[in-house]
CSV table of C-alpha atoms in Angstrom, one decimal:
chain,number,residue,atom,x,y,z
Z,1,MET,CA,0.0,0.0,0.0
Z,2,ASN,CA,1.3,3.4,-1.0
Z,3,LEU,CA,0.6,5.6,2.0
Z,4,ALA,CA,1.6,8.8,0.3
Z,5,LYS,CA,-1.6,8.8,-1.6
Z,6,LYS,CA,-3.9,8.2,1.4
Z,7,ARG,CA,-5.8,10.4,3.7
Z,8,ILE,CA,-4.7,9.3,7.2
Z,9,VAL,CA,-6.1,10.1,10.7
Z,10,VAL,CA,-3.7,9.5,13.6
Z,11,THR,CA,-5.6,9.6,16.9
Z,12,GLY,CA,-3.2,10.5,19.6
Z,13,GLY,CA,-1.0,12.0,16.9
Z,14,SER,CA,0.2,14.8,19.2
Z,15,GLY,CA,1.2,12.3,21.9
Z,16,PHE,CA,4.4,10.4,22.6
Z,17,LEU,CA,4.0,7.5,20.1
Z,18,GLY,CA,1.7,9.4,17.8
Z,19,SER,CA,4.2,12.2,17.2
Z,20,HIS,CA,6.8,9.7,16.1
Z,21,VAL,CA,4.3,7.9,13.8
Z,22,VAL,CA,3.4,11.2,12.2
Z,23,HIS,CA,7.1,11.9,11.7
Z,24,GLN,CA,7.6,8.6,10.0
Z,25,LEU,CA,4.5,9.2,7.7
Z,26,ARG,CA,5.9,12.5,6.7
Z,27,LYS,CA,9.2,10.9,5.8
Z,28,LEU,CA,7.2,8.7,3.4
Z,29,ASP,CA,5.8,11.9,1.7
Z,30,CYS,CA,2.4,11.6,3.3
Z,31,THR,CA,0.8,15.0,3.3
Z,32,ASP,CA,-2.9,14.4,4.1
Z,33,ILE,CA,-2.4,13.6,7.8
Z,34,PHE,CA,-5.1,14.7,10.3
Z,35,ILE,CA,-4.5,14.7,14.1
Z,36,PRO,CA,-7.8,15.1,16.0
Z,37,ARG,CA,-7.4,17.3,19.1
Z,38,SER,CA,-9.4,16.3,22.2
Z,39,HIS,CA,-10.8,19.7,22.7
Z,40,GLU,CA,-12.3,19.6,19.2
Z,41,TYR,CA,-13.2,15.9,18.9
Z,42,ASP,CA,-14.1,13.8,22.0
Z,43,LEU,CA,-13.6,10.3,20.7
Z,44,ARG,CA,-15.8,8.9,23.4
Z,45,LYS,CA,-18.8,10.6,21.8
Z,46,GLU,CA,-20.4,9.3,18.6
Z,47,HIS,CA,-21.2,12.8,17.4
Z,48,ASP,CA,-17.6,13.9,17.6
Z,49,VAL,CA,-16.3,10.8,15.9
Z,50,ASN,CA,-18.7,11.3,13.0
Z,51,LYS,CA,-17.7,14.9,12.8
Z,52,MET,CA,-14.1,14.0,12.6
Z,53,LEU,CA,-14.8,11.5,9.8
Z,54,GLN,CA,-16.9,14.0,7.9
Z,55,ASP,CA,-14.3,16.7,8.3
Z,56,PHE,CA,-11.4,14.7,7.0
Z,57,ARG,CA,-12.9,11.8,5.1
Z,58,PRO,CA,-9.9,9.4,5.9
Z,59,ASP,CA,-8.9,6.3,4.0
Z,60,ILE,CA,-6.9,5.0,6.9
Z,61,ILE,CA,-7.2,5.4,10.7
Z,62,LEU,CA,-4.3,4.7,13.0
Z,63,HIS,CA,-5.9,4.5,16.5
Z,64,LEU,CA,-3.1,5.4,18.9
Z,65,ALA,CA,-5.1,7.5,21.4
Z,66,ALA,CA,-5.3,6.0,24.9
Z,67,VAL,CA,-5.8,7.0,28.5
Z,68,VAL,CA,-2.7,5.4,30.0
Z,69,GLY,CA,-0.3,5.5,32.9
Z,70,GLY,CA,1.9,3.5,35.3
Z,71,ILE,CA,0.9,1.2,38.1
Z,72,GLY,CA,0.0,4.0,40.5
Z,73,ALA,CA,-2.2,5.8,37.9
Z,74,ASN,CA,-3.9,2.5,37.0
Z,75,GLN,CA,-4.7,1.9,40.7
Z,76,LYS,CA,-6.2,5.3,41.1
Z,77,ASN,CA,-8.3,5.3,37.9
Z,78,PRO,CA,-9.4,1.8,37.0
Z,79,GLY,CA,-12.9,2.8,36.0
Z,80,LYS,CA,-11.8,5.8,33.9
Z,81,TYR,CA,-9.1,3.8,32.2
Z,82,PHE,CA,-11.6,1.0,31.4
Z,83,TYR,CA,-14.4,3.2,30.2
Z,84,ASP,CA,-12.5,5.8,28.2
Z,85,ASN,CA,-10.3,3.3,26.4
Z,86,LEU,CA,-13.2,0.9,25.7
Z,87,ILE,CA,-15.6,3.5,24.4
Z,88,MET,CA,-13.0,5.2,22.3
Z,89,GLY,CA,-12.1,2.0,20.5
Z,90,THR,CA,-15.6,0.8,20.1
Z,91,GLN,CA,-17.0,4.1,18.8
Z,92,LEU,CA,-14.2,4.8,16.4
Z,93,MET,CA,-14.1,1.3,14.8
Z,94,GLU,CA,-17.9,1.2,14.4
Z,95,GLN,CA,-18.2,4.6,12.9
Z,96,SER,CA,-15.2,3.9,10.7
Z,97,ARG,CA,-16.8,0.8,9.3
Z,98,LEU,CA,-20.1,2.6,8.6
Z,99,PHE,CA,-18.2,5.5,6.9
Z,100,GLY,CA,-16.3,3.1,4.7
Z,101,VAL,CA,-12.7,3.6,6.0
Z,102,GLU,CA,-10.3,1.5,3.9
Z,103,LYS,CA,-8.1,0.3,6.8
Z,104,PHE,CA,-8.2,0.6,10.6
Z,105,VAL,CA,-5.0,0.0,12.7
Z,106,ALA,CA,-5.8,-0.7,16.4
Z,107,ILE,CA,-2.9,-0.4,18.9
Z,108,GLY,CA,-3.4,-2.7,21.9
Z,109,THR,CA,-1.1,-3.3,24.8
Z,110,ILE,CA,1.0,-5.9,26.4
Z,111,CYS,CA,-1.1,-5.4,29.6
Z,112,SER,CA,-3.8,-7.5,27.9
Z,113,TYR,CA,-1.8,-10.7,28.3
Z,114,PRO,CA,-2.6,-13.0,31.2
Z,115,LYS,CA,-0.7,-12.4,34.4
Z,116,HIS,CA,1.0,-15.9,34.3
Z,117,ALA,CA,1.3,-16.3,30.5
Z,118,SER,CA,4.1,-18.5,29.4
Z,119,VAL,CA,7.3,-16.5,28.5
Z,120,PRO,CA,7.9,-15.4,25.8
Z,121,PHE,CA,4.3,-14.3,25.3
Z,122,GLN,CA,2.8,-15.7,22.1
Z,123,GLU,CA,-0.2,-14.1,20.4
Z,124,GLU,CA,-2.1,-17.4,20.7
Z,125,ASP,CA,-1.9,-17.2,24.5
Z,126,ILE,CA,-3.6,-13.9,24.9
Z,127,TRP,CA,-6.9,-15.5,26.1
Z,128,ASN,CA,-5.3,-18.0,28.5
Z,129,GLY,CA,-6.0,-16.2,31.8
Z,130,TYR,CA,-6.8,-12.9,33.5
Z,131,PRO,CA,-4.4,-9.9,33.2
Z,132,GLU,CA,-2.3,-8.6,36.1
Z,133,GLU,CA,-4.7,-7.0,38.4
Z,134,THR,CA,-3.2,-3.5,38.7
Z,135,ASN,CA,-3.8,-2.8,35.0
Z,136,ALA,CA,-6.5,-5.3,34.1
Z,137,PRO,CA,-9.2,-2.7,33.4
Z,138,TYR,CA,-7.0,-0.9,30.9
Z,139,GLY,CA,-5.6,-4.1,29.4
Z,140,LEU,CA,-9.1,-5.7,28.9
Z,141,ALA,CA,-10.6,-2.5,27.5
Z,142,LYS,CA,-7.9,-2.4,24.8
Z,143,LYS,CA,-8.2,-6.1,24.2
Z,144,MET,CA,-11.9,-5.6,23.2
Z,145,MET,CA,-10.6,-3.9,20.1
Z,146,LEU,CA,-9.2,-7.3,19.1
Z,147,VAL,CA,-12.6,-8.9,19.5
Z,148,GLN,CA,-14.3,-6.1,17.6
Z,149,SER,CA,-11.6,-6.2,14.9
Z,150,GLN,CA,-11.9,-9.9,14.3
Z,151,ALA,CA,-15.7,-9.9,14.5
Z,152,TYR,CA,-16.0,-7.0,12.0
Z,153,ARG,CA,-13.6,-8.7,9.5
Z,154,GLU,CA,-15.7,-11.9,9.7
Z,155,GLN,CA,-19.1,-10.3,9.4
Z,156,TYR,CA,-18.5,-7.1,7.3
Z,157,GLY,CA,-15.1,-7.7,5.7
Z,158,PHE,CA,-13.8,-4.7,7.5
Z,159,ASN,CA,-10.0,-4.4,7.1
Z,160,SER,CA,-8.7,-3.8,10.6
Z,161,ILE,CA,-5.5,-5.1,12.2
Z,162,TYR,CA,-4.4,-5.3,15.9
Z,163,LEU,CA,-0.9,-4.7,17.2
Z,164,LEU,CA,0.4,-5.5,20.7
Z,165,PRO,CA,3.4,-3.2,21.6
Z,166,VAL,CA,5.4,-3.6,24.8
Z,167,ASN,CA,6.3,-0.6,27.0
Z,168,LEU,CA,7.7,2.3,25.0
Z,169,TYR,CA,10.4,4.7,25.9
Z,170,GLY,CA,12.3,7.5,24.2
Z,171,PRO,CA,12.7,11.3,23.8
Z,172,GLY,CA,9.5,13.1,24.5
Z,173,ASP,CA,8.1,10.5,26.9
Z,174,ASN,CA,5.9,11.4,29.8
Z,175,PHE,CA,8.2,12.2,32.8
Z,176,ASP,CA,5.4,13.2,35.2
Z,177,LEU,CA,5.9,10.9,38.2
Z,178,GLU,CA,2.2,10.7,38.8
Z,179,THR,CA,1.5,9.0,35.5
Z,180,SER,CA,4.8,8.0,33.9
Z,181,HIS,CA,6.0,4.5,33.1
Z,182,VAL,CA,9.1,2.9,34.7
Z,183,ILE,CA,11.9,4.2,32.4
Z,184,PRO,CA,11.0,7.9,32.4
Z,185,ALA,CA,10.2,7.7,36.2
Z,186,ILE,CA,13.7,6.3,37.0
Z,187,ILE,CA,15.4,8.7,34.6
Z,188,ARG,CA,13.7,11.7,36.2
Z,189,LYS,CA,14.4,10.5,39.7
Z,190,CYS,CA,18.1,10.0,39.0
Z,191,VAL,CA,18.6,13.3,37.1
Z,192,ASP,CA,16.6,15.3,39.6
Z,193,ALA,CA,18.6,13.8,42.5
Z,194,ILE,CA,21.8,14.9,40.8
Z,195,ARG,CA,20.4,18.4,40.4
Z,196,ASN,CA,19.1,18.6,43.9
Z,197,ASP,CA,22.2,17.0,45.5
Z,198,GLU,CA,20.2,14.1,46.9
Z,199,LYS,CA,21.9,10.9,48.0
Z,200,LYS,CA,19.0,8.5,47.6
Z,201,ILE,CA,16.1,7.7,45.3
Z,202,VAL,CA,13.2,5.4,46.1
Z,203,LEU,CA,11.7,3.0,43.6
Z,204,TRP,CA,8.6,0.9,43.8
Z,205,GLY,CA,8.6,-2.8,44.5
Z,206,THR,CA,11.5,-5.3,44.8
Z,207,GLY,CA,13.1,-4.7,41.4
Z,208,SER,CA,13.0,-8.5,40.7
Z,209,VAL,CA,10.3,-8.4,38.0
Z,210,THR,CA,11.3,-8.3,34.4
Z,211,ARG,CA,10.2,-6.2,31.5
Z,212,GLU,CA,10.7,-5.7,27.8
Z,213,PHE,CA,11.0,-2.3,26.2
Z,214,ILE,CA,11.0,-0.9,22.7
Z,215,TYR,CA,12.4,2.4,21.6
Z,216,VAL,CA,9.6,4.7,20.4
Z,217,GLU,CA,11.1,5.2,16.9
Z,218,ASP,CA,11.3,1.4,16.4
Z,219,ALA,CA,7.6,1.1,17.5
Z,220,ALA,CA,6.6,3.8,15.0
Z,221,GLN,CA,8.4,2.0,12.2
Z,222,ALA,CA,6.6,-1.2,13.1
Z,223,ILE,CA,3.2,0.5,13.0
Z,224,ILE,CA,4.0,2.0,9.6
Z,225,ALA,CA,5.2,-1.4,8.2
Z,226,ALA,CA,2.1,-3.2,9.4
Z,227,THR,CA,-0.1,-0.4,7.9
Z,228,MET,CA,1.5,-0.8,4.6
Z,229,SER,CA,1.6,-4.6,4.3
Z,230,TYR,CA,-0.3,-6.5,6.9
Z,231,ASP,CA,-4.0,-7.3,6.4
Z,232,GLN,CA,-4.9,-10.3,8.6
Z,233,SER,CA,-7.0,-10.8,11.7
Z,234,GLU,CA,-4.4,-12.3,14.0
Z,235,PRO,CA,-2.9,-10.0,16.5
Z,236,VAL,CA,0.9,-9.3,16.2
Z,237,ASN,CA,3.4,-8.5,19.0
Z,238,ILE,CA,5.6,-5.5,18.6
Z,239,GLY,CA,8.7,-5.6,20.8
Z,240,SER,CA,12.5,-5.8,21.0
Z,241,GLY,CA,12.6,-9.4,22.1
Z,242,HIS,CA,14.9,-8.6,25.0
Z,243,GLU,CA,14.1,-8.9,28.8
Z,244,ILE,CA,15.7,-7.1,31.7
Z,245,SER,CA,14.9,-7.0,35.4
Z,246,ILE,CA,13.8,-3.6,36.9
Z,247,LYS,CA,16.7,-3.7,39.3
Z,248,SER,CA,19.2,-4.1,36.4
Z,249,LEU,CA,17.4,-1.4,34.5
Z,250,ALA,CA,17.6,1.0,37.4
Z,251,GLU,CA,21.3,0.3,37.8
Z,252,THR,CA,21.9,0.9,34.1
Z,253,ILE,CA,20.0,4.2,34.2
Z,254,LYS,CA,21.9,5.2,37.4
Z,255,GLN,CA,25.2,4.6,35.7
Z,256,LEU,CA,24.3,6.4,32.4
Z,257,SER,CA,22.8,9.4,34.2
Z,258,GLY,CA,25.8,9.8,36.5
Z,259,PHE,CA,23.8,9.4,39.7
Z,260,GLN,CA,26.2,8.3,42.5
Z,261,GLY,CA,23.7,7.8,45.3
Z,262,GLU,CA,21.7,4.8,46.7
Z,263,ILE,CA,18.6,3.1,45.2
Z,264,GLU,CA,16.1,2.1,47.9
Z,265,TRP,CA,13.3,-0.3,47.0
Z,266,ASP,CA,9.9,0.3,48.6
Z,267,LYS,CA,8.7,-3.3,49.0
Z,268,THR,CA,5.3,-2.1,50.3
Z,269,LYS,CA,4.5,-1.0,46.7
Z,270,PRO,CA,3.4,-3.5,44.0
Z,271,ASP,CA,5.8,-5.0,41.4
Z,272,GLY,CA,3.1,-5.7,38.8
Z,273,GLN,CA,3.3,-8.7,36.5
Z,274,PRO,CA,6.2,-11.0,37.3
Z,275,ARG,CA,7.7,-11.2,33.7
Z,276,ARG,CA,7.0,-9.6,30.4
Z,277,LEU,CA,8.7,-10.7,27.2
Z,278,LEU,CA,7.1,-11.0,23.8
Z,279,ASP,CA,7.7,-13.6,21.0
Z,280,VAL,CA,8.3,-11.2,18.1
Z,281,THR,CA,8.6,-13.8,15.4
Z,282,LYS,CA,5.3,-12.9,13.7
Z,283,ALA,CA,6.2,-9.2,13.2
Z,284,LYS,CA,9.3,-10.3,11.3
Z,285,GLU,CA,7.4,-12.9,9.2
Z,286,ARG,CA,4.3,-10.9,8.4
Z,287,PHE,CA,5.7,-7.5,7.7
Z,288,GLY,CA,9.5,-7.7,8.0
Z,289,PHE,CA,9.9,-5.7,11.3
Z,290,ALA,CA,12.7,-6.2,13.7
Z,291,ALA,CA,13.7,-3.5,16.3
Z,292,GLN,CA,17.0,-1.9,15.6
Z,293,THR,CA,17.7,0.2,18.7
Z,294,SER,CA,19.5,-1.5,21.6
Z,295,LEU,CA,18.2,-0.7,25.1
Z,296,LEU,CA,21.6,0.9,26.0
Z,297,ALA,CA,21.5,3.2,23.0
Z,298,GLY,CA,17.9,4.1,23.5
Z,299,LEU,CA,18.4,4.9,27.2
Z,300,GLU,CA,21.4,7.2,26.3
Z,301,LYS,CA,19.2,9.1,23.9
Z,302,THR,CA,16.3,9.4,26.3
Z,303,ILE,CA,18.5,10.5,29.2
Z,304,ALA,CA,20.2,13.1,27.1
Z,305,TRP,CA,16.8,14.4,26.0
Z,306,TYR,CA,15.5,14.7,29.5
Z,307,MET,CA,18.7,16.5,30.6
Z,308,ALA,CA,18.2,19.0,27.8
Z,309,HIS,CA,14.5,19.5,28.6
Z,310,PRO,CA,14.3,19.5,32.4
Z,311,HIS,CA,11.0,21.6,32.3
Z,312,MET,CA,9.3,19.0,30.1
Z,313,GLN,CA,7.7,16.7,32.7
Z,314,GLY,CA,4.9,15.6,30.5
Z,315,ARG,CA,4.9,14.7,26.8
Z,316,ILE,CA,6.6,16.9,24.3
Z,317,PRO,CA,4.1,19.1,22.4
Z,318,THR,CA,3.9,19.0,18.7
């Protein structure tokens, strides 16, 4: 598919992942890109979704918008995270089908996998248990787009695909400690401790759990590759294929940032899911994607960005 000739809506296009996806589209000479702003189009409301479709008349929709955060934010907002993400996906896919959108790309989450899924997580295992409790409402809401996508393909022939990325990180990430994920949170704590001459930082949990991460530019390239050449109903994992413990991650960030103090682990706080690692074979087989950025290289770039933008606690504006 030649994307340069298509009219493309990118929901969440001004956010962290979305801004990188838009950048990749522009590198492909895409000029008809529309980014719906939440103050103009509330994607939870049918009227606003229809208005967006009428205003831009897209051929392709990349649905990246999400209400998302770390463990703490999920614990504080389980109902909001469930409802907002569920209704956005449901409304947008249904109205896109009725409008005749050519292709719908739904972005899911690794949080949809069962808490005790076999490692590495394979796409076929996504229904083999309940997600980790702290982010189950968010993960299940996003997983409903997979159900809807497959049902709509079967009944209506609607061309929608569903991608499952791991945790993202990179320049422009959300560094607000109330809502950020683990990498930006640790980076901010280390860098801010250096600036404030603090001798200790406190991190949640035991540090023993493991996670997989993908650099945001790699994730954006995966989404573009799938949009161009993947048209099947099976979900596809998007990741780096490499696993690291949170304790090792924290020590790496400490070293790269230059923080010389102590890391204290608050074991009264939850760890979350014990392990997260994706089998990324299908992405390579189906649309030729393999992540190119090592964790070390990605962390260096992300730390450098935060050091250069100390006032940017939230996502970078576009």
